[in-house]
PDB file of C-alpha atoms in Angstrom:
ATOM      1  CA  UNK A   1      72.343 140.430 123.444  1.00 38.00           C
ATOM      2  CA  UNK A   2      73.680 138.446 125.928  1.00 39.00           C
ATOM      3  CA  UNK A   3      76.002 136.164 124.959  1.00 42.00           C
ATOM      4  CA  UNK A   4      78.906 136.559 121.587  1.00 55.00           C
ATOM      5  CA  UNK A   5      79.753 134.706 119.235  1.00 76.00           C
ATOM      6  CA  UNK A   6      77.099 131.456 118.243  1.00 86.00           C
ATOM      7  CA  UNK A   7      75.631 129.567 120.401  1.00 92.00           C
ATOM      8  CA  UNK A   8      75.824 125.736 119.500  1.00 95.00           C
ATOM      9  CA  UNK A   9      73.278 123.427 119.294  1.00 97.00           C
ATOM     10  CA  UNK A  10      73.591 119.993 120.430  1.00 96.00           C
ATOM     11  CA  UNK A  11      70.582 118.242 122.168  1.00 95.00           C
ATOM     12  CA  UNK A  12      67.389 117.586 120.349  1.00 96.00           C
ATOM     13  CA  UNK A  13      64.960 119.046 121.726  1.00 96.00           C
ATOM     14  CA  UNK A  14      66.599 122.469 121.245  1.00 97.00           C
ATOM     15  CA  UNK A  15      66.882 121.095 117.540  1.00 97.00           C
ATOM     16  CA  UNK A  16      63.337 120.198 116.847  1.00 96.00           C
ATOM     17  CA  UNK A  17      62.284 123.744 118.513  1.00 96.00           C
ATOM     18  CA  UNK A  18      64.430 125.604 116.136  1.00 96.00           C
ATOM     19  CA  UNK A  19      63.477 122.794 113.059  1.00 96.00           C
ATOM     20  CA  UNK A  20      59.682 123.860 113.585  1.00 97.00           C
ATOM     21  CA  UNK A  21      59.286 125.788 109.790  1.00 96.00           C
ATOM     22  CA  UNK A  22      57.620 128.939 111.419  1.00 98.00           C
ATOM     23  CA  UNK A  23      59.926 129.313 114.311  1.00 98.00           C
ATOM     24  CA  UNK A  24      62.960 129.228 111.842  1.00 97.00           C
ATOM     25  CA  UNK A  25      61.234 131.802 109.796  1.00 96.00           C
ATOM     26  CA  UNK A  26      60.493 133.865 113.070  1.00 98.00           C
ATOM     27  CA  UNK A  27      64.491 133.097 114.130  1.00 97.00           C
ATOM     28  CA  UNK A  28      65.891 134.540 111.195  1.00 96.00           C
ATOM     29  CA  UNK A  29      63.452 137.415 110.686  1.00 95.00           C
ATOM     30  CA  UNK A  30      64.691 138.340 114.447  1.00 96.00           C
ATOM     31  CA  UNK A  31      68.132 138.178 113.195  1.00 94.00           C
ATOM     32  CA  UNK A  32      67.693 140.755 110.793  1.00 92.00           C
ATOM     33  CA  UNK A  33      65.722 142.834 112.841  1.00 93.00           C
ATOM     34  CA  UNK A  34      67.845 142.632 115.813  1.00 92.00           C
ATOM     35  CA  UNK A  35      64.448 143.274 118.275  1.00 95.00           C
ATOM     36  CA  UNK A  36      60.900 142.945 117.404  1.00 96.00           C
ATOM     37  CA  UNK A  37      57.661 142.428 119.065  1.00 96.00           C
ATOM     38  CA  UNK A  38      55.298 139.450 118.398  1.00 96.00           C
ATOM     39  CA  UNK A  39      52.960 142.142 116.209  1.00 96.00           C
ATOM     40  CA  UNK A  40      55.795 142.785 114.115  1.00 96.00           C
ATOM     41  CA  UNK A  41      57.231 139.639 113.316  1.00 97.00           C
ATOM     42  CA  UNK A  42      53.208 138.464 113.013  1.00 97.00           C
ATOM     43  CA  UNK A  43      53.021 140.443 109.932  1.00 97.00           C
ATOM     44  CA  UNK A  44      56.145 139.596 108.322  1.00 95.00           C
ATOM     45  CA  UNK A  45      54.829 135.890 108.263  1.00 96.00           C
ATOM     46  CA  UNK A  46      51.282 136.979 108.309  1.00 96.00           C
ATOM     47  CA  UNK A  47      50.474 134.395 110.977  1.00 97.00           C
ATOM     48  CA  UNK A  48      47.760 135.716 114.067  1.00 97.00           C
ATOM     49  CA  UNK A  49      49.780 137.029 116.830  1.00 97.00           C
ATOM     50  CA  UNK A  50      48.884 134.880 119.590  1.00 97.00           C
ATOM     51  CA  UNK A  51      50.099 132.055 116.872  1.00 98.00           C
ATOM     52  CA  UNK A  52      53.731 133.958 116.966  1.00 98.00           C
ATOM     53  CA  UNK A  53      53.401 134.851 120.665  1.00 97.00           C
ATOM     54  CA  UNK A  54      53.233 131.109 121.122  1.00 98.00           C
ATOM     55  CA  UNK A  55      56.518 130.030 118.894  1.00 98.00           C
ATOM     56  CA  UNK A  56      58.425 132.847 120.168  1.00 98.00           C
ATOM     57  CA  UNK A  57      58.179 131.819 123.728  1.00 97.00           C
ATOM     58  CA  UNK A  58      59.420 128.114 122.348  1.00 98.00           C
ATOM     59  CA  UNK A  59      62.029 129.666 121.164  1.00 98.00           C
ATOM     60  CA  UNK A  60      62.753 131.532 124.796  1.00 98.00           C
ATOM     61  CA  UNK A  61      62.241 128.020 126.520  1.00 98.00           C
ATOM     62  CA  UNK A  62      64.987 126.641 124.535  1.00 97.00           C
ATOM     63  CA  UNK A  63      67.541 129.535 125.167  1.00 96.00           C
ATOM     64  CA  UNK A  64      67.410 130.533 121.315  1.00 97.00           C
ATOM     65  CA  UNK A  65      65.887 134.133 121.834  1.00 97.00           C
ATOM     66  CA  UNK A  66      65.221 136.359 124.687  1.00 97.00           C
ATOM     67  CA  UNK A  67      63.511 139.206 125.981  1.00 95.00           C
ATOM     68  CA  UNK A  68      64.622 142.795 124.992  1.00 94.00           C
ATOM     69  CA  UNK A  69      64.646 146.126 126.794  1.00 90.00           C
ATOM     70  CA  UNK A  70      61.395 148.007 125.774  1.00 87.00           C
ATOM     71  CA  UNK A  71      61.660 150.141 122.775  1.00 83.00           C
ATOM     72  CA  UNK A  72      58.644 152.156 123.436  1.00 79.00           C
ATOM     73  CA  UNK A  73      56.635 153.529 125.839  1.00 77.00           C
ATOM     74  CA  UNK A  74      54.064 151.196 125.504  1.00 73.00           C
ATOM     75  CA  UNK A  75      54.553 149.007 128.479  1.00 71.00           C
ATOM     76  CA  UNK A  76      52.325 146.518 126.677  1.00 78.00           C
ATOM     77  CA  UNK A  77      54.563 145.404 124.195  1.00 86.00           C
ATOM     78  CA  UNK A  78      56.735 142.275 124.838  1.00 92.00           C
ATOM     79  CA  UNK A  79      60.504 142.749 122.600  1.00 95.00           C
ATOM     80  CA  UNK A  80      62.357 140.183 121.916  1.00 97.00           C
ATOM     81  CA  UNK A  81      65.957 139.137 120.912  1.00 97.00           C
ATOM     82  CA  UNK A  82      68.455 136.750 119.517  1.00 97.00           C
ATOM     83  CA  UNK A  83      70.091 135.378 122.586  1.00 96.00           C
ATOM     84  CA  UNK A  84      73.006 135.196 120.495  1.00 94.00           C
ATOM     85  CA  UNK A  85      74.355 136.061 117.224  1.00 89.00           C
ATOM     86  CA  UNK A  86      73.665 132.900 115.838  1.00 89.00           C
ATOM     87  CA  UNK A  87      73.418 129.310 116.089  1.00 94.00           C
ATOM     88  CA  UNK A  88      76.117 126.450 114.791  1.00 92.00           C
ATOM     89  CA  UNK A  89      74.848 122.872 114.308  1.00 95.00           C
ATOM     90  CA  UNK A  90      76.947 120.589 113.624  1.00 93.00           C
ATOM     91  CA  UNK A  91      76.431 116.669 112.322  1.00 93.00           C
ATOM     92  CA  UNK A  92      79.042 115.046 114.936  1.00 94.00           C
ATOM     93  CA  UNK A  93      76.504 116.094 117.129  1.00 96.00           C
ATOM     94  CA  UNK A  94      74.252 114.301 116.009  1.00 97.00           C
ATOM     95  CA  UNK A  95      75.454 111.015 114.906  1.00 95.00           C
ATOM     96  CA  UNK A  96      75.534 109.037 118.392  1.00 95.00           C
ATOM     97  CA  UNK A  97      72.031 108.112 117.891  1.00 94.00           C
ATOM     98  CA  UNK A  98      69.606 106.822 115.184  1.00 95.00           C
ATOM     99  CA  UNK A  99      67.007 109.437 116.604  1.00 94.00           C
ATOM    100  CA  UNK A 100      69.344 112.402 116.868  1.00 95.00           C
ATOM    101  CA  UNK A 101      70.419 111.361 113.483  1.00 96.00           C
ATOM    102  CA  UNK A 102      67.283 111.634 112.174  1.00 96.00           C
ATOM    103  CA  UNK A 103      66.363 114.603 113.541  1.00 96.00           C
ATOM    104  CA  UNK A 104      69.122 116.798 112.307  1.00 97.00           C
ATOM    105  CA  UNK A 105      68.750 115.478 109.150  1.00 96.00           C
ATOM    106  CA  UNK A 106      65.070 116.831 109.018  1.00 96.00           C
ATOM    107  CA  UNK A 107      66.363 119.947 110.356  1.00 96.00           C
ATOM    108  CA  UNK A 108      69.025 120.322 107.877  1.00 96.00           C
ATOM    109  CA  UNK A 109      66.869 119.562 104.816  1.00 97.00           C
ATOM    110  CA  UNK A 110      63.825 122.347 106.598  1.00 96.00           C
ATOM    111  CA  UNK A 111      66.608 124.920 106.566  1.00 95.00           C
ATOM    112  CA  UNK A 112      67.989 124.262 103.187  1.00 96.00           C
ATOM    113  CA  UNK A 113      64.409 124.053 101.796  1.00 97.00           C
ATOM    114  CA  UNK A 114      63.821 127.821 103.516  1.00 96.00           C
ATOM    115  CA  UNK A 115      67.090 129.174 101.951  1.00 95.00           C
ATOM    116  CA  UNK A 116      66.226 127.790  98.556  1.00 96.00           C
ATOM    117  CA  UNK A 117      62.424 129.816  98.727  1.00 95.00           C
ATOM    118  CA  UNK A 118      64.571 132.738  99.844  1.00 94.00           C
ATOM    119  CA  UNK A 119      66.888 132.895  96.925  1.00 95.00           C
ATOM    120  CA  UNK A 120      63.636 131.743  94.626  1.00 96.00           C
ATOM    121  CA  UNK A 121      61.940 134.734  95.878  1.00 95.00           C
ATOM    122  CA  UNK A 122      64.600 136.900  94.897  1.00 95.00           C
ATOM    123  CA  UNK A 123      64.692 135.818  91.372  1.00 94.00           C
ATOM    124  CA  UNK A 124      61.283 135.837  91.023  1.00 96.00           C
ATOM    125  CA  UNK A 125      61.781 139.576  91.969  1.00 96.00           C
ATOM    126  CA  UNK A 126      64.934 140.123  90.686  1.00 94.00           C
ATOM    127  CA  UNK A 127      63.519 142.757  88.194  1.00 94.00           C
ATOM    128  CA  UNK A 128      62.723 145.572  90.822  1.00 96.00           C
ATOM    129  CA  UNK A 129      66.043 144.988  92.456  1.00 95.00           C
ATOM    130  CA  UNK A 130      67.483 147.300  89.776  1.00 92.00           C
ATOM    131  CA  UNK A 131      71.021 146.517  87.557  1.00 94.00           C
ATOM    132  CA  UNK A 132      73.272 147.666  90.698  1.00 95.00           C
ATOM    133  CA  UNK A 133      72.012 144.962  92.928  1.00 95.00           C
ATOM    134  CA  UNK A 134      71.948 142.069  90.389  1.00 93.00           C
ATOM    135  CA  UNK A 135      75.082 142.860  89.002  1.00 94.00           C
ATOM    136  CA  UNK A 136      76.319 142.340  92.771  1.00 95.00           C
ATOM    137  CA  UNK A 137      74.583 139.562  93.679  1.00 94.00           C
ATOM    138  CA  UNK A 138      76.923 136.170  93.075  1.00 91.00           C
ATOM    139  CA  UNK A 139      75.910 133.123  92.006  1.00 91.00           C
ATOM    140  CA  UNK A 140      78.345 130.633  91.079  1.00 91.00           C
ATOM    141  CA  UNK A 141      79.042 127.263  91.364  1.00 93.00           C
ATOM    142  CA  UNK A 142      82.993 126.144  91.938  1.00 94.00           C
ATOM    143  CA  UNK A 143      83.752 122.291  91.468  1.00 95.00           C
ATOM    144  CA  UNK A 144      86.877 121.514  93.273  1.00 93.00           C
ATOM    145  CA  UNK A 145      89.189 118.008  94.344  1.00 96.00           C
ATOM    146  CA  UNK A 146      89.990 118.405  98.148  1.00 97.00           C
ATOM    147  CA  UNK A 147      90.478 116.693 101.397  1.00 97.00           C
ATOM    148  CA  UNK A 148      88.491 116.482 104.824  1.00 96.00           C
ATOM    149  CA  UNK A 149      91.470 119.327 105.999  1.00 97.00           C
ATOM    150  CA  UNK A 150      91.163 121.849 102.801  1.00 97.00           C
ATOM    151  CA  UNK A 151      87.520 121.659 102.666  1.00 96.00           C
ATOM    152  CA  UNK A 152      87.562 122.719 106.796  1.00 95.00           C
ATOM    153  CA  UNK A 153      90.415 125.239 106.377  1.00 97.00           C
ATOM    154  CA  UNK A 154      88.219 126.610 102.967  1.00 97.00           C
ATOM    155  CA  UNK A 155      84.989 126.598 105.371  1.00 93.00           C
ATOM    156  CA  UNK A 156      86.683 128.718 107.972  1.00 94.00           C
ATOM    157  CA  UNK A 157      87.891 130.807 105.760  1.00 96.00           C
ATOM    158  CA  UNK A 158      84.474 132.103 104.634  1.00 95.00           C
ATOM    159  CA  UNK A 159      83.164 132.144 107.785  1.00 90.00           C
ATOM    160  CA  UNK A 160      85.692 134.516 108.648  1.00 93.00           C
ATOM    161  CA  UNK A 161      85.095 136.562 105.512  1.00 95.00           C
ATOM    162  CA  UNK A 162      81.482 136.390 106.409  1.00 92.00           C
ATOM    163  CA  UNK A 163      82.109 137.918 109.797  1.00 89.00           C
ATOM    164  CA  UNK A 164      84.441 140.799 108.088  1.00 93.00           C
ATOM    165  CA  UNK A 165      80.701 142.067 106.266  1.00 92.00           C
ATOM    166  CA  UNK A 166      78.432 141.438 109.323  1.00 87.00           C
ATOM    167  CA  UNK A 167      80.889 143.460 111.346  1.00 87.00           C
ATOM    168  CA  UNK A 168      80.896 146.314 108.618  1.00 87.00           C
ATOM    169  CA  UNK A 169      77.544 146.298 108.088  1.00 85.00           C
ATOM    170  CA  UNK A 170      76.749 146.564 111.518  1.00 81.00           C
ATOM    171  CA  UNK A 171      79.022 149.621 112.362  1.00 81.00           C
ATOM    172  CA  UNK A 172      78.505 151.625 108.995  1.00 72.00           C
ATOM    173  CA  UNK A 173      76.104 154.031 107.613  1.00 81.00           C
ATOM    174  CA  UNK A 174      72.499 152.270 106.264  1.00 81.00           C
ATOM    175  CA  UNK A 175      72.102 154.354 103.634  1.00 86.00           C
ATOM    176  CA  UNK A 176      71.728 152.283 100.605  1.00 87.00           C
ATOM    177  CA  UNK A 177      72.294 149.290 102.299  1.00 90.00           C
ATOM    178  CA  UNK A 178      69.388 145.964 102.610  1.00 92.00           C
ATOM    179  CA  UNK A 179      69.239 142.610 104.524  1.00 91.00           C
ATOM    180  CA  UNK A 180      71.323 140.221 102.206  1.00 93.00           C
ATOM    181  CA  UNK A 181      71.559 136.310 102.488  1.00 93.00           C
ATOM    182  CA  UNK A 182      74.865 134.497 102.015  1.00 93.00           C
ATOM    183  CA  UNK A 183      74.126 130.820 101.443  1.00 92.00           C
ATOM    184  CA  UNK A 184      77.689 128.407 101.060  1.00 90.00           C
ATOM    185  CA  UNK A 185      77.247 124.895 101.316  1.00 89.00           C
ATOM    186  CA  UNK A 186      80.352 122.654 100.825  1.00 90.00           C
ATOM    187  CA  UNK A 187      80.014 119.186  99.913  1.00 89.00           C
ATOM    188  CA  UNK A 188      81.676 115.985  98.608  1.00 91.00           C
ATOM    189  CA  UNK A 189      79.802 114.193  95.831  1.00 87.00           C
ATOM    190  CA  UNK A 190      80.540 111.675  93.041  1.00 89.00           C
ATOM    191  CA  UNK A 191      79.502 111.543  89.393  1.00 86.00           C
TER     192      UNK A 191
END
């Protein structure tokens, strides 16, 4: 990859490429595979690859992915990347702007909406996972009274902790190890 670290987004066009629903699933399905080709990441979404061809060189326009060194002979193939590890959105961003408003709340909901089929998927499979992998996967809810400051300083904090695991998963063996999704949201509300 080229660049560390996450790459923030904060123009809207770069927004709405990333909020299209197929492009995110592409996005994060080159995440986890670190490089793929458009045949490869076609039949994970089992979409026609000229279809994913298309979105992936969106993506490229808009500085979200990039090309990869070959990883075959076959000087047909066409890799691709993350062009970094990540991406980091954030809502002051967006808030200049009735437009830009609007469009990151759209993205927002299309990503939550994704995460929420992900995690449905799992429990709708949850039975082949075996007892070792649903004893280990949390789910929990935690109802706290904080501040703007404590709920930023509790945010980082996870992020951090987050990092810890991506670093140690990327550096250790991968035996007996799969992709795995950690979803926190943190939000005020009122009853």
């Amino acid at each position: 990859m080229t660049a560390k670290g996450s790459r923030p987004i904060t123009d809207v066009g770069t927004l709405k490429a990333l909020a299209h629903p197929l492009r995110m699933q592409l996005y994060r399905g080159l995440c986890v595979a670190e490089k793929a080709t458009a045949s490869q990441l076609a039949e994970q979404v089992d979409e026609a690859v000229s279809l994913v061809s298309y979105h992936l060189r969106k993506l490229a326009e808009h500085g979200l992915i990039e090309e990869a060194a070959p990883q075959s002979a076959d000087g047909r193939e066409r890799w691709w990347q993350p062009s970094s590890e990540g991406v980091s959105i954030r809502d002051k961003d967006f808030r200049d702007a009735p437009e830009k408003a609007a469009a990151h709340l759209a993205a927002t909901r299309l990503f939550h909406e994704q995460r929420t089929d992900m995690y449905r998927r799992y429990l709708d499979e949850r039975l082949t996972w075996g007892p070792e992998w649903n004893a280990a996967a949390p789910d929990s809810e935690s109802l706290f009274r904080l501040n703007p400051a404590e709920l930023n300083e509790l945010r980082q904090e996870l992020v951090a902790l987050v990092r810890k695991y991506d670093e140690k998963s990327r550096s250790g063996d991968a035996e007996g190890r799969e992709n795995v999704a950690i979803h926190v949201y943190g939000f005020p509300f009122r009853v």
